[in-house]
PDB file of C-alpha atoms and ligand atoms in Angstrom:
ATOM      1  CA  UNK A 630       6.329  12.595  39.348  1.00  0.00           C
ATOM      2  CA  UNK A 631       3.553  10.012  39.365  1.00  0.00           C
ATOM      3  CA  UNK A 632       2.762   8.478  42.247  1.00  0.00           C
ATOM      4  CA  UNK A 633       5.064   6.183  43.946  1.00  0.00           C
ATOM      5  CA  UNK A 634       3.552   2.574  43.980  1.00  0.00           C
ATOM      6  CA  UNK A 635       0.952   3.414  41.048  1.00  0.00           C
ATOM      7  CA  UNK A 636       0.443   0.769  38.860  1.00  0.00           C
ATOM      8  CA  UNK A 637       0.855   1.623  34.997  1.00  0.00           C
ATOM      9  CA  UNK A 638       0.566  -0.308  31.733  1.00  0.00           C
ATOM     10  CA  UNK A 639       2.052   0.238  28.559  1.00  0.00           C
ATOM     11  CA  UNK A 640       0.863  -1.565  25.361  1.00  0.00           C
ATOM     12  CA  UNK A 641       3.814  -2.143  22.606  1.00  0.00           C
ATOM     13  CA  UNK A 642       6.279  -1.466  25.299  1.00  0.00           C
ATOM     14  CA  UNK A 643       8.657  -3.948  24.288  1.00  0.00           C
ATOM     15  CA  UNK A 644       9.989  -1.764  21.951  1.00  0.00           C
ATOM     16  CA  UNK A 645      10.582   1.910  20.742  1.00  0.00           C
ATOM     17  CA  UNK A 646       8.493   4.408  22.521  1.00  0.00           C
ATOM     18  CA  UNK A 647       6.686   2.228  24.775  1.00  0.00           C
ATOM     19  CA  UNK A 648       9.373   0.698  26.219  1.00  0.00           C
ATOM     20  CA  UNK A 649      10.978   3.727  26.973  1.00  0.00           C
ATOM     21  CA  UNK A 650       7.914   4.944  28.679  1.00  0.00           C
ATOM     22  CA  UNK A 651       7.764   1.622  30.499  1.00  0.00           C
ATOM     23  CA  UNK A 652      11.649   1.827  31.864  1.00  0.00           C
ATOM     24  CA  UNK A 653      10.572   5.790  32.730  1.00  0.00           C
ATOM     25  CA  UNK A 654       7.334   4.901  34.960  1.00  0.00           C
ATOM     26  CA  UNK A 655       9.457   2.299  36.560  1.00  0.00           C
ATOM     27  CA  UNK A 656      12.079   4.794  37.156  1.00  0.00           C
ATOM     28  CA  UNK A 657       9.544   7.051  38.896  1.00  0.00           C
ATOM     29  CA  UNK A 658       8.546   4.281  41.533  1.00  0.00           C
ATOM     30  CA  UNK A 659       5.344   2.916  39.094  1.00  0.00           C
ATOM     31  CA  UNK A 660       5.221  -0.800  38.858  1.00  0.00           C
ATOM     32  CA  UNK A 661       4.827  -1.539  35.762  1.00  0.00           C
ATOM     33  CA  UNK A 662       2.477  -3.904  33.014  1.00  0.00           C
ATOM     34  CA  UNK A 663       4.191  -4.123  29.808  1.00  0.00           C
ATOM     35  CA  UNK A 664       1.638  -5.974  27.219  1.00  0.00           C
ATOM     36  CA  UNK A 665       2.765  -6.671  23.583  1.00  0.00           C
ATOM     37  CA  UNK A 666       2.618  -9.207  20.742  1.00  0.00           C
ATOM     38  CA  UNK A 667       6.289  -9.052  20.412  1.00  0.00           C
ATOM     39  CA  UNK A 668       7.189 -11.736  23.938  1.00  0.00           C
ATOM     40  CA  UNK A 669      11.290 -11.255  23.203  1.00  0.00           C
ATOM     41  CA  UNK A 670      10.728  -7.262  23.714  1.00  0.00           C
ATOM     42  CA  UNK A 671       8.238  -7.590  26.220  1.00  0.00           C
ATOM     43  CA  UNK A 672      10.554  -9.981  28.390  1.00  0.00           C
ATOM     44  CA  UNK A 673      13.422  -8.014  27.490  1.00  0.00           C
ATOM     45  CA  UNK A 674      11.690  -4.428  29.213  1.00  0.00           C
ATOM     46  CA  UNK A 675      10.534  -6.433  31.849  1.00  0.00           C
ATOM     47  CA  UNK A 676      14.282  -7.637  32.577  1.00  0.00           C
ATOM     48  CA  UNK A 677      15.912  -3.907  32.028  1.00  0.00           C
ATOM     49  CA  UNK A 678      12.909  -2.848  35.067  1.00  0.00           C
ATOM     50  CA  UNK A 679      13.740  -5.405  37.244  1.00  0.00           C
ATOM     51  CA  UNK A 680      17.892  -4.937  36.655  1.00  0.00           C
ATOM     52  CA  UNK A 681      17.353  -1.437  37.878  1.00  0.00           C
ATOM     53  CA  UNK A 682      15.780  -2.731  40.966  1.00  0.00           C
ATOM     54  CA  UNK A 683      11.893  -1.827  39.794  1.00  0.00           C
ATOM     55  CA  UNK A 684       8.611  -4.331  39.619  1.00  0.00           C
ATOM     56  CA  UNK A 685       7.638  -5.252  36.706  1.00  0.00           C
ATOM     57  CA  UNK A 686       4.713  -7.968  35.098  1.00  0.00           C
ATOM     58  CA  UNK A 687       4.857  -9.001  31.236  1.00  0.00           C
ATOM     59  CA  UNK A 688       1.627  -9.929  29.619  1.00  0.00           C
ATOM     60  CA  UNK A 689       1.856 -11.146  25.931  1.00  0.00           C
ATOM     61  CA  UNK A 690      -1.339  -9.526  24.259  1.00  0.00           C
ATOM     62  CA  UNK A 691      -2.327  -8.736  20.744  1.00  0.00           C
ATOM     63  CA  UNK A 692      -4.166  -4.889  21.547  1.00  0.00           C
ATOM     64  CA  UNK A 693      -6.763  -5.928  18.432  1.00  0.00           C
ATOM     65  CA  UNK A 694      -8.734  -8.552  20.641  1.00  0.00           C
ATOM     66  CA  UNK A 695     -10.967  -7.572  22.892  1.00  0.00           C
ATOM     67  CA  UNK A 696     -10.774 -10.339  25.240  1.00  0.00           C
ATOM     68  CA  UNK A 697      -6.738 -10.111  25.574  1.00  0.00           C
ATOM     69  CA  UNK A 698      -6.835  -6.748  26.387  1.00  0.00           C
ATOM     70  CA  UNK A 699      -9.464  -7.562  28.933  1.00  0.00           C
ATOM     71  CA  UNK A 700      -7.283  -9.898  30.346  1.00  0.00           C
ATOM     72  CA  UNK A 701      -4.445  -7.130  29.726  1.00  0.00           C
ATOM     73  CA  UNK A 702      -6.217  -5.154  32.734  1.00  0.00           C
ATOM     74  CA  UNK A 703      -7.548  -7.823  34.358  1.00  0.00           C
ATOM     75  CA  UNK A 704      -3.848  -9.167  34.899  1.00  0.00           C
ATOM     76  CA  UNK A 705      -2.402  -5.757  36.401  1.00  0.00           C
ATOM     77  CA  UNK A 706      -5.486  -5.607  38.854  1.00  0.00           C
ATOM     78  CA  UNK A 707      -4.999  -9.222  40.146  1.00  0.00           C
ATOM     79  CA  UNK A 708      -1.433  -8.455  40.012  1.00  0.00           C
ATOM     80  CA  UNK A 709      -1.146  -5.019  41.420  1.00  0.00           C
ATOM     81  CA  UNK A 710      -4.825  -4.072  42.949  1.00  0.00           C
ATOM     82  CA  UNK A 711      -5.551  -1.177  40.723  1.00  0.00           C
ATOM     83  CA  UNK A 712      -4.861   0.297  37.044  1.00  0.00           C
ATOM     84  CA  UNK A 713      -3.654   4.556  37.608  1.00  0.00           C
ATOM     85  CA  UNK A 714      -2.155   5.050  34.423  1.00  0.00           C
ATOM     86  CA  UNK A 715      -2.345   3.458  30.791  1.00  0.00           C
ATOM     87  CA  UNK A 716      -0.476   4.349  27.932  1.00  0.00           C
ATOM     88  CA  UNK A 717      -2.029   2.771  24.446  1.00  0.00           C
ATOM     89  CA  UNK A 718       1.059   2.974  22.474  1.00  0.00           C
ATOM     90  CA  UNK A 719       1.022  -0.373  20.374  1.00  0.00           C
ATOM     91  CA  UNK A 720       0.938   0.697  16.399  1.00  0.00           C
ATOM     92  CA  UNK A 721       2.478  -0.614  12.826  1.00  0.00           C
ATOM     93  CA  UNK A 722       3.002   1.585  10.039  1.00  0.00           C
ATOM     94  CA  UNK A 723       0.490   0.000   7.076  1.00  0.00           C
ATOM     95  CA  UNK A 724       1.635   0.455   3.764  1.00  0.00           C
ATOM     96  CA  UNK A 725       3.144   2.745   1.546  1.00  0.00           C
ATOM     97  CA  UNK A 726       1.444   3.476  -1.492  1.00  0.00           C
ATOM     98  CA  UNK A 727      -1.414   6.292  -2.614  1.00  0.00           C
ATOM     99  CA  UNK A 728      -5.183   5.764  -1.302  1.00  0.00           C
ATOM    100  CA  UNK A 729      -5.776   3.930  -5.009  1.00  0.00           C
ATOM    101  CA  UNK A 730      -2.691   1.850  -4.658  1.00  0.00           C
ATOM    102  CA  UNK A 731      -3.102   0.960  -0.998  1.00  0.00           C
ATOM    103  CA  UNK A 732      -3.339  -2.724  -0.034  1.00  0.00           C
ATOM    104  CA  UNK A 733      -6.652  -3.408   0.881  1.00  0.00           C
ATOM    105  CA  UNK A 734      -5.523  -5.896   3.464  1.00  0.00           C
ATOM    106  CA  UNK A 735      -2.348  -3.680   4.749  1.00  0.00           C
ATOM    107  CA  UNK A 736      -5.466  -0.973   5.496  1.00  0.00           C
ATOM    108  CA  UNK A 737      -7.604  -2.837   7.566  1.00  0.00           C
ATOM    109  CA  UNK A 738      -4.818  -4.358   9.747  1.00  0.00           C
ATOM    110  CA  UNK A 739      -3.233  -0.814  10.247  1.00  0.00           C
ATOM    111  CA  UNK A 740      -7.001   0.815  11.497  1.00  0.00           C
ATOM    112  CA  UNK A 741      -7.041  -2.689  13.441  1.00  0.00           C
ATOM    113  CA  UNK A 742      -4.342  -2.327  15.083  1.00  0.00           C
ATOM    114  CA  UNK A 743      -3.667   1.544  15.339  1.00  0.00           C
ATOM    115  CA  UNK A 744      -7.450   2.819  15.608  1.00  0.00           C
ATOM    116  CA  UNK A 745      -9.757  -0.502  17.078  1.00  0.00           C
ATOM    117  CA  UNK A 746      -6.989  -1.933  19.003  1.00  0.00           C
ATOM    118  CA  UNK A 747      -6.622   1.619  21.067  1.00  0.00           C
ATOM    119  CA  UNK A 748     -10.636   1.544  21.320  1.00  0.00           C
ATOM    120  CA  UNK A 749     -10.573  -1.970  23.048  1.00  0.00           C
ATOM    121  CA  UNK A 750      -7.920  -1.064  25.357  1.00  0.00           C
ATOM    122  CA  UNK A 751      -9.733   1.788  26.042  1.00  0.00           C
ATOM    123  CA  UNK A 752     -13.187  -0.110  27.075  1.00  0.00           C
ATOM    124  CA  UNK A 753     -11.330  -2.263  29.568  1.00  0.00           C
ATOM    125  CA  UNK A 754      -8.948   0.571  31.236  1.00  0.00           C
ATOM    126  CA  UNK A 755     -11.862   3.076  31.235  1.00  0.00           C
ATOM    127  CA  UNK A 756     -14.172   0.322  33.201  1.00  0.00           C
ATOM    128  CA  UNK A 757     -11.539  -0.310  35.685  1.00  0.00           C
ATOM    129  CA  UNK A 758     -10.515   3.029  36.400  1.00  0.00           C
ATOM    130  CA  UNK A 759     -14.087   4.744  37.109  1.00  0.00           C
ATOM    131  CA  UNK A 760     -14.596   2.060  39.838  1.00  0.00           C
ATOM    132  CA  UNK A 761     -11.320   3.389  41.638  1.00  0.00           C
ATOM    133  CA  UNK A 762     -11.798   5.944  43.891  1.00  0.00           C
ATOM    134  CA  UNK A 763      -8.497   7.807  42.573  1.00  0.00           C
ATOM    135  CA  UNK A 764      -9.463   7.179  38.961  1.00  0.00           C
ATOM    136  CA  UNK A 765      -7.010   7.063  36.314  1.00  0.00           C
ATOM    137  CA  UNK A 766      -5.468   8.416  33.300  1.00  0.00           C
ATOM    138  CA  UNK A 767      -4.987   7.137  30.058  1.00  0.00           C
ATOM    139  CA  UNK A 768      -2.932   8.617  27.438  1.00  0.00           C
ATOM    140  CA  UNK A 769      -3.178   7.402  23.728  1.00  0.00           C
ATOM    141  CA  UNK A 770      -0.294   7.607  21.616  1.00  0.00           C
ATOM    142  CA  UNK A 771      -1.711   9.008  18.118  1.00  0.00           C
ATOM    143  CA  UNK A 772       0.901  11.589  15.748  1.00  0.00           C
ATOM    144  CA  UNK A 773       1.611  14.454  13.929  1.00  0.00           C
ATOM    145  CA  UNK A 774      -0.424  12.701  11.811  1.00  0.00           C
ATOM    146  CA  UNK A 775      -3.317  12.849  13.401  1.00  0.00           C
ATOM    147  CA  UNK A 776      -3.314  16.139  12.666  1.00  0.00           C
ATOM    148  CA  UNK A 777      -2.307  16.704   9.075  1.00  0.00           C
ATOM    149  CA  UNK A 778      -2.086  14.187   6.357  1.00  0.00           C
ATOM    150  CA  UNK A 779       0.756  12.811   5.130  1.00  0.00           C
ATOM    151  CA  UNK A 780       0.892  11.201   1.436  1.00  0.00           C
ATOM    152  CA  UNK A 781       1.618   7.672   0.760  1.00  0.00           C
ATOM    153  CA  UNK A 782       0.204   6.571   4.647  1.00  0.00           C
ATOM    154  CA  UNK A 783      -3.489   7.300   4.621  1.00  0.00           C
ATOM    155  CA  UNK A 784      -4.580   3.778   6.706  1.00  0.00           C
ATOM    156  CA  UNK A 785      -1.919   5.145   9.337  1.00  0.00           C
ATOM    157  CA  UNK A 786      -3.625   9.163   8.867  1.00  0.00           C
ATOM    158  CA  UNK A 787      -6.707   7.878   9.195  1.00  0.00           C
ATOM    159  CA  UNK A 788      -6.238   5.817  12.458  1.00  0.00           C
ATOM    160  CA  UNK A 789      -4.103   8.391  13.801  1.00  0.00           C
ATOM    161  CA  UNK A 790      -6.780  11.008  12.918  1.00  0.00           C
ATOM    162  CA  UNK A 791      -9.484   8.451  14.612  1.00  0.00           C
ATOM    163  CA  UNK A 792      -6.935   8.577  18.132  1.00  0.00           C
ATOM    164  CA  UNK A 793      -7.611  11.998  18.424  1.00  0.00           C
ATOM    165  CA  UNK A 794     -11.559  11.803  18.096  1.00  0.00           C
ATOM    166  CA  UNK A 795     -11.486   8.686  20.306  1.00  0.00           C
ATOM    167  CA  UNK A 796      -9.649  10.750  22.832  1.00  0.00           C
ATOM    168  CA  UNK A 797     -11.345  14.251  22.953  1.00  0.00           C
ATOM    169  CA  UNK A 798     -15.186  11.944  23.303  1.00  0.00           C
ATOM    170  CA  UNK A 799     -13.535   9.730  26.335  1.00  0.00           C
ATOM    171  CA  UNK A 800     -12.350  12.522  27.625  1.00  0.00           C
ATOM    172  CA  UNK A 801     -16.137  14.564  27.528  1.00  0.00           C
ATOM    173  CA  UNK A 802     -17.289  10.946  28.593  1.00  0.00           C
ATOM    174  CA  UNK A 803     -15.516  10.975  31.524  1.00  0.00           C
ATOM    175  CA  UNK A 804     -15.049  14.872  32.831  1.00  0.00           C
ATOM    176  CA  UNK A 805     -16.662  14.054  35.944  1.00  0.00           C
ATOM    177  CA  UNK A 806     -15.427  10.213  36.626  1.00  0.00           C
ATOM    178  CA  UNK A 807     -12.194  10.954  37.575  1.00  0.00           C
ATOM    179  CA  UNK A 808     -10.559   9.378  34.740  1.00  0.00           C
ATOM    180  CA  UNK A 809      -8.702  12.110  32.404  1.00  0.00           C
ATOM    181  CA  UNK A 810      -7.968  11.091  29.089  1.00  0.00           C
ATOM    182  CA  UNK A 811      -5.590  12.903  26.736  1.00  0.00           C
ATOM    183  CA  UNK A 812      -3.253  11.933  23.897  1.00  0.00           C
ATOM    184  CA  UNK A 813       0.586  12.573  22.606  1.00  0.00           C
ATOM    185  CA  UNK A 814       1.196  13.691  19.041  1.00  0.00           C
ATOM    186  CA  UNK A 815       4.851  12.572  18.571  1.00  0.00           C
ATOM    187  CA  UNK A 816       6.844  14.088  15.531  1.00  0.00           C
ATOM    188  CA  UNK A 817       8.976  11.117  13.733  1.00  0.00           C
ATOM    189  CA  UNK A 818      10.559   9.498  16.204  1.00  0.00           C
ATOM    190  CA  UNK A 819      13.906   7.376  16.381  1.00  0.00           C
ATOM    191  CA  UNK A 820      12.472   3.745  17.116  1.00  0.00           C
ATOM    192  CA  UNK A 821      13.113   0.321  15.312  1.00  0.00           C
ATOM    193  CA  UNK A 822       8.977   1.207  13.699  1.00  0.00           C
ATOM    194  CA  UNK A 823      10.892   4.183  11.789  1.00  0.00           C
ATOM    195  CA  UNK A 824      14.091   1.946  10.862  1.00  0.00           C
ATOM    196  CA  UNK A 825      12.619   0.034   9.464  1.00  0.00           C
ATOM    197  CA  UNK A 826      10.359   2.183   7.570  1.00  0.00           C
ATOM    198  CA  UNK A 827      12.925   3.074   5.507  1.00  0.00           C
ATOM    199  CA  UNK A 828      14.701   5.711   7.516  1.00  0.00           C
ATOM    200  CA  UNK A 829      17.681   4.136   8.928  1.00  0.00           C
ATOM    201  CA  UNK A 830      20.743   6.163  10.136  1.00  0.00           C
ATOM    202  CA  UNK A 831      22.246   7.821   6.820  1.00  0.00           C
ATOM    203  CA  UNK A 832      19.783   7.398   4.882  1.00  0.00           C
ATOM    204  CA  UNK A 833      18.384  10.695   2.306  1.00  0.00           C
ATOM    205  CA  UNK A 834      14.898   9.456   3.741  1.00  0.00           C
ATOM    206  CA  UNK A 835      15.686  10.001   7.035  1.00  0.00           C
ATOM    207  CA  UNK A 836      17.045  13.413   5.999  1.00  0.00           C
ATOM    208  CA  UNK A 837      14.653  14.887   4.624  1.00  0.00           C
ATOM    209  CA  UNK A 838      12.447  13.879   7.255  1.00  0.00           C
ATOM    210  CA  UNK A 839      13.986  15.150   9.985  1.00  0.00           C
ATOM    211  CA  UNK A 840      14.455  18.327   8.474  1.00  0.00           C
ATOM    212  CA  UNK A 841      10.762  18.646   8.227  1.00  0.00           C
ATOM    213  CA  UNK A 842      11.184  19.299  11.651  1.00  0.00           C
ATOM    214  CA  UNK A 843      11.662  22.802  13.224  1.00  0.00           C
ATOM    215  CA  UNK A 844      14.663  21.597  14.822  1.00  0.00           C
ATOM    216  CA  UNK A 845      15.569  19.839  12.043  1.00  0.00           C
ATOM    217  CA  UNK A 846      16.294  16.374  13.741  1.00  0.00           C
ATOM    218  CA  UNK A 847      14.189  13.613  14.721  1.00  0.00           C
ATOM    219  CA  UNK A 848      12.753  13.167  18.258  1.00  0.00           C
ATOM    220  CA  UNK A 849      14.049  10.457  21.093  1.00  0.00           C
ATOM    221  CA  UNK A 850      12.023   7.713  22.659  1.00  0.00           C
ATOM    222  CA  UNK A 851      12.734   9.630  25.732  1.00  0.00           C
ATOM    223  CA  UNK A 852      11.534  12.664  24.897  1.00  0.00           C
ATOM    224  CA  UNK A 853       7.926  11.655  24.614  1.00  0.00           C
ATOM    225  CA  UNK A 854       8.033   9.255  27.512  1.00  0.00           C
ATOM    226  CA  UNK A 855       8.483  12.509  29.409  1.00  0.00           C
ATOM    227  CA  UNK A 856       5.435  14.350  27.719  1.00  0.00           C
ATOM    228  CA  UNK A 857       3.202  10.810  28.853  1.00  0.00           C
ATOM    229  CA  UNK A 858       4.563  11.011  31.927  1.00  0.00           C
ATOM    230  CA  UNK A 859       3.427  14.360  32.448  1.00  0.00           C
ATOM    231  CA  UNK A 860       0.173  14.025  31.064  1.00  0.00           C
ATOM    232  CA  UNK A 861       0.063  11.558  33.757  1.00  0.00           C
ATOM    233  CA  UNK A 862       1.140  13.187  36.900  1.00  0.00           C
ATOM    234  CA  UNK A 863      -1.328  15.327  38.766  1.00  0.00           C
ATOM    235  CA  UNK A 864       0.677  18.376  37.640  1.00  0.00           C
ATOM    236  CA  UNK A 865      -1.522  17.754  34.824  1.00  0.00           C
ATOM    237  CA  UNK A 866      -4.464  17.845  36.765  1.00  0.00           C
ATOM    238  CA  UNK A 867      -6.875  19.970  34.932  1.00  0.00           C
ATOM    239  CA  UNK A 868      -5.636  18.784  31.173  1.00  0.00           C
ATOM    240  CA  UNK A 869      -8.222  16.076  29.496  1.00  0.00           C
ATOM    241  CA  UNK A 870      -9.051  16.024  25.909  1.00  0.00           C
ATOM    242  CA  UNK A 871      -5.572  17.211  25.233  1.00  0.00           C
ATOM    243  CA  UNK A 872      -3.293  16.933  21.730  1.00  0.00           C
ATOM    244  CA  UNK A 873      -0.413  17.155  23.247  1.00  0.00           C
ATOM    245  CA  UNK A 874       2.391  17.673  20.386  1.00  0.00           C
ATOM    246  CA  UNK A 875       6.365  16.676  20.942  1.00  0.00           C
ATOM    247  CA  UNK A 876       7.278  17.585  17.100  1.00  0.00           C
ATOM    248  CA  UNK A 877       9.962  19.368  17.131  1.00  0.00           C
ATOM    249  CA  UNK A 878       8.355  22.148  15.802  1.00  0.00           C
ATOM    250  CA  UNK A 879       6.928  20.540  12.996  1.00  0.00           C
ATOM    251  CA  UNK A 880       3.487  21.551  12.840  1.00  0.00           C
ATOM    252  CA  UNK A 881       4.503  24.900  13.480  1.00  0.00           C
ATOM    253  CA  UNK A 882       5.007  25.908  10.449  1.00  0.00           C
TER     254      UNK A 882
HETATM  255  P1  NAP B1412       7.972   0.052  17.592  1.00  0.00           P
HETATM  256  O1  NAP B1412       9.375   0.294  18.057  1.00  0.00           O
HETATM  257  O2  NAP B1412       7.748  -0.808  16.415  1.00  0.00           O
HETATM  258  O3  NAP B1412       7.134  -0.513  18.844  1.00  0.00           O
HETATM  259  C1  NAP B1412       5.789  -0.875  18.713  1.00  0.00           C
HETATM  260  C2  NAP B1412       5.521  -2.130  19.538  1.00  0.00           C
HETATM  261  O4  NAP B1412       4.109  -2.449  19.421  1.00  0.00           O
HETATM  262  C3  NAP B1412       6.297  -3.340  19.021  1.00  0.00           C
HETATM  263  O5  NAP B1412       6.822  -4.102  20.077  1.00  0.00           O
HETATM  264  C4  NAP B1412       5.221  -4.108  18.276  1.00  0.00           C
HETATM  265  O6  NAP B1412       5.476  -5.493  18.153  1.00  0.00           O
HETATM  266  C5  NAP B1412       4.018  -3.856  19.153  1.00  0.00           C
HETATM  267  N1  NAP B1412       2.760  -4.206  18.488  1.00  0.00           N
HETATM  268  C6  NAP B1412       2.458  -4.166  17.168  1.00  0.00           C
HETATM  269  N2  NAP B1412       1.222  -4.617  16.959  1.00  0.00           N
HETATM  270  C7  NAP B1412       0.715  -4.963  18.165  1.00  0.00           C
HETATM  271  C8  NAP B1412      -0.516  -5.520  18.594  1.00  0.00           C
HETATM  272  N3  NAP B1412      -1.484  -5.847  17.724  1.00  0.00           N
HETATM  273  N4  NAP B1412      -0.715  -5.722  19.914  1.00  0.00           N
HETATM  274  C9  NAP B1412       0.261  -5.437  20.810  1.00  0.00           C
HETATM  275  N5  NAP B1412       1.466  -4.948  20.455  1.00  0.00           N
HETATM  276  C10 NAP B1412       1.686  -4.704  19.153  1.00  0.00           C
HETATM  277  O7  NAP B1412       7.255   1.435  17.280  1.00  0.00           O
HETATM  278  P2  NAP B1412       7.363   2.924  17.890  1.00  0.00           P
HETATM  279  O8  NAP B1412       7.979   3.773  16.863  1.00  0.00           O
HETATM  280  O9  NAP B1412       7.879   2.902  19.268  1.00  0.00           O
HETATM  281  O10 NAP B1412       5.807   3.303  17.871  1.00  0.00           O
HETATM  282  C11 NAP B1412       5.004   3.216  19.019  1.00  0.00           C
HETATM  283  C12 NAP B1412       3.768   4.049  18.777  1.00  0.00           C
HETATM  284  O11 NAP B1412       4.158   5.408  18.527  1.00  0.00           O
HETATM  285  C13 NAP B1412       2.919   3.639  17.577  1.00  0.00           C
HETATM  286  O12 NAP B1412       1.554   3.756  17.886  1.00  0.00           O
HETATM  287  C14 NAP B1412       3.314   4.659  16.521  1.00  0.00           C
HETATM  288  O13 NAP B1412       2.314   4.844  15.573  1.00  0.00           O
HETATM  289  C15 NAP B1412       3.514   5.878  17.393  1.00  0.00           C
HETATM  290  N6  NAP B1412       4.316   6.917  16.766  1.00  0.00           N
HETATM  291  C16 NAP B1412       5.582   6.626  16.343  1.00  0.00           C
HETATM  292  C17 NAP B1412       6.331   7.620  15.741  1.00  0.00           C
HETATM  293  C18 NAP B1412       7.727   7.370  15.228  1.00  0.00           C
HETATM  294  O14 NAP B1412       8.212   8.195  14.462  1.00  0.00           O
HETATM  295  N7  NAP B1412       8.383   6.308  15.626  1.00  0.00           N
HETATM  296  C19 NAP B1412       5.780   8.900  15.576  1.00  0.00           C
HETATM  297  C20 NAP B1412       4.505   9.156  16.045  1.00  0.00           C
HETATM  298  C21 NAP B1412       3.773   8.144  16.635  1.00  0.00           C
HETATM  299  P3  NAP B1412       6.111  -6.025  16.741  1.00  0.00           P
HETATM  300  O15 NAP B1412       7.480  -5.385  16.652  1.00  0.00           O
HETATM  301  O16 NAP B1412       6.154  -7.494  16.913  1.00  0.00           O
HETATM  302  O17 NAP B1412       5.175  -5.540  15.664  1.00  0.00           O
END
């Protein structure tokens, strides 16, 4: 369990995987920062915490400027007096299309938003937290593919891939701070990012895909809001730098 009380913030958590995680810390006695371009989604989590008897604070930020996400923390502090846990979950998907065929402009919005956008977030959380006596832990939300490649996405590869090197030099950064930082490496995962990426229920797409997996489905929203959750608890104590990979088996193999 994470601590009751503890104030965490999830960026893209108006939808998909974030807002699951967002509904879970709630559900665990967290209060709760939900920031995200997407206002409808972001009210809308905000609303399902608060039904359900939890505290909740929206903040309408776009993850690739610096000073919103500055703001982003600044707004749970003033709100809630501290920042214990962040999860830097906002992403797109880029385009679709082979590295010589890839839209120049799809490419640097995907690294801005997937790759930079997690950086900034991470300069303003990271501050915040090493001036807390408890610290904090932040937990990036990076892939499968951060790991291997996969053909037709290589803006979304390549910011994934950039997570995991952002995460393992925070986390060296930071070893004696008090601030652990570690990162989730979903498999593909049922959320409206996947819909509508061409894999909606029925579909061959969708498939094939999930029989890329070892369990040959795809993964819930749920499932990995459990794996951030742990990452975040103090069970997890001596785990920084971490991978962490809720696949399904796919890289298994
Ligand atoms: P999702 O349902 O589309 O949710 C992502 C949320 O992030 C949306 O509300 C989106 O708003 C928001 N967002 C997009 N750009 C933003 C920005 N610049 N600043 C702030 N918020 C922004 O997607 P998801 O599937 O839950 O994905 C969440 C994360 O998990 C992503 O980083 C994704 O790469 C990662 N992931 C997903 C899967 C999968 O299979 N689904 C697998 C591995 C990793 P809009 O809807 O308005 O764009």
């Amino acid at each position: 369990m994470v601590a009751d009380n503890s104030v965490a913030l999830v960026t893209g958590g108006g939808s998909g995987i974030g807002r699951e995680t967002a509904l879970e810390f709630a559900a665990e006695g967290a209060r709760v920062v939900v920031a995200d371009v997407d206002v409808k989604g972001g009210e809308g989590t905000i609303a399902d915490i608060e039904a359900d008897g939890g505290d909740a604070l929206f903040v309408e930020t776009d993850v690739t400027d610096a000073a919103e996400t500055e703001a982003m923390v600044e707004a749970a502090v003033e709100e809630y007096g501290s920042l214990d846990y962040a999860f830097n979950n906002a992403g797109i998907g880029g385009d679709s299309a082979t590295v010589e065929e890839y839209d120049a402009e799809s490419w640097e919005s995907v690294i801005d938003v997937n790759l930079v956008g997690v950086f900034k977030c991470m300069q303003a959380e990271i501050a915040q937290m090493k001036q807390q006596d408890a610290g904090g832990v932040v937990v990036n939300n990076s892939s499968i593919l951060g790991k291997v490649g996969f053909a037709t996405s290589s803006g979304y590869v390549a910011a994934k891939h950039g997570v995991l090197g952002l995460t393992k030099t925070a986390a060296l950064e930071n070893g004696e701070t008090g601030v652990r930082v570690n990162a989730v490496c979903p498999g593909f995962i049922d959320t409206p990012l996947l819909r509508e990426g061409g894999m909606e229920e029925g579909s061959e797409l969708r498939e094939q895909i999930a029989n890329k997996h070892a369990m040959n489905r795809l993964g819930t929203p749920e499932e990995v809001a459990s794996a951030v959750l742990w990452l975040c608890d103090d069970d997890a104590s001596f785990v920084t730098g971490e991978a962490l990979g809720v696949d399904g088996g796919y890289l298994a193999q």
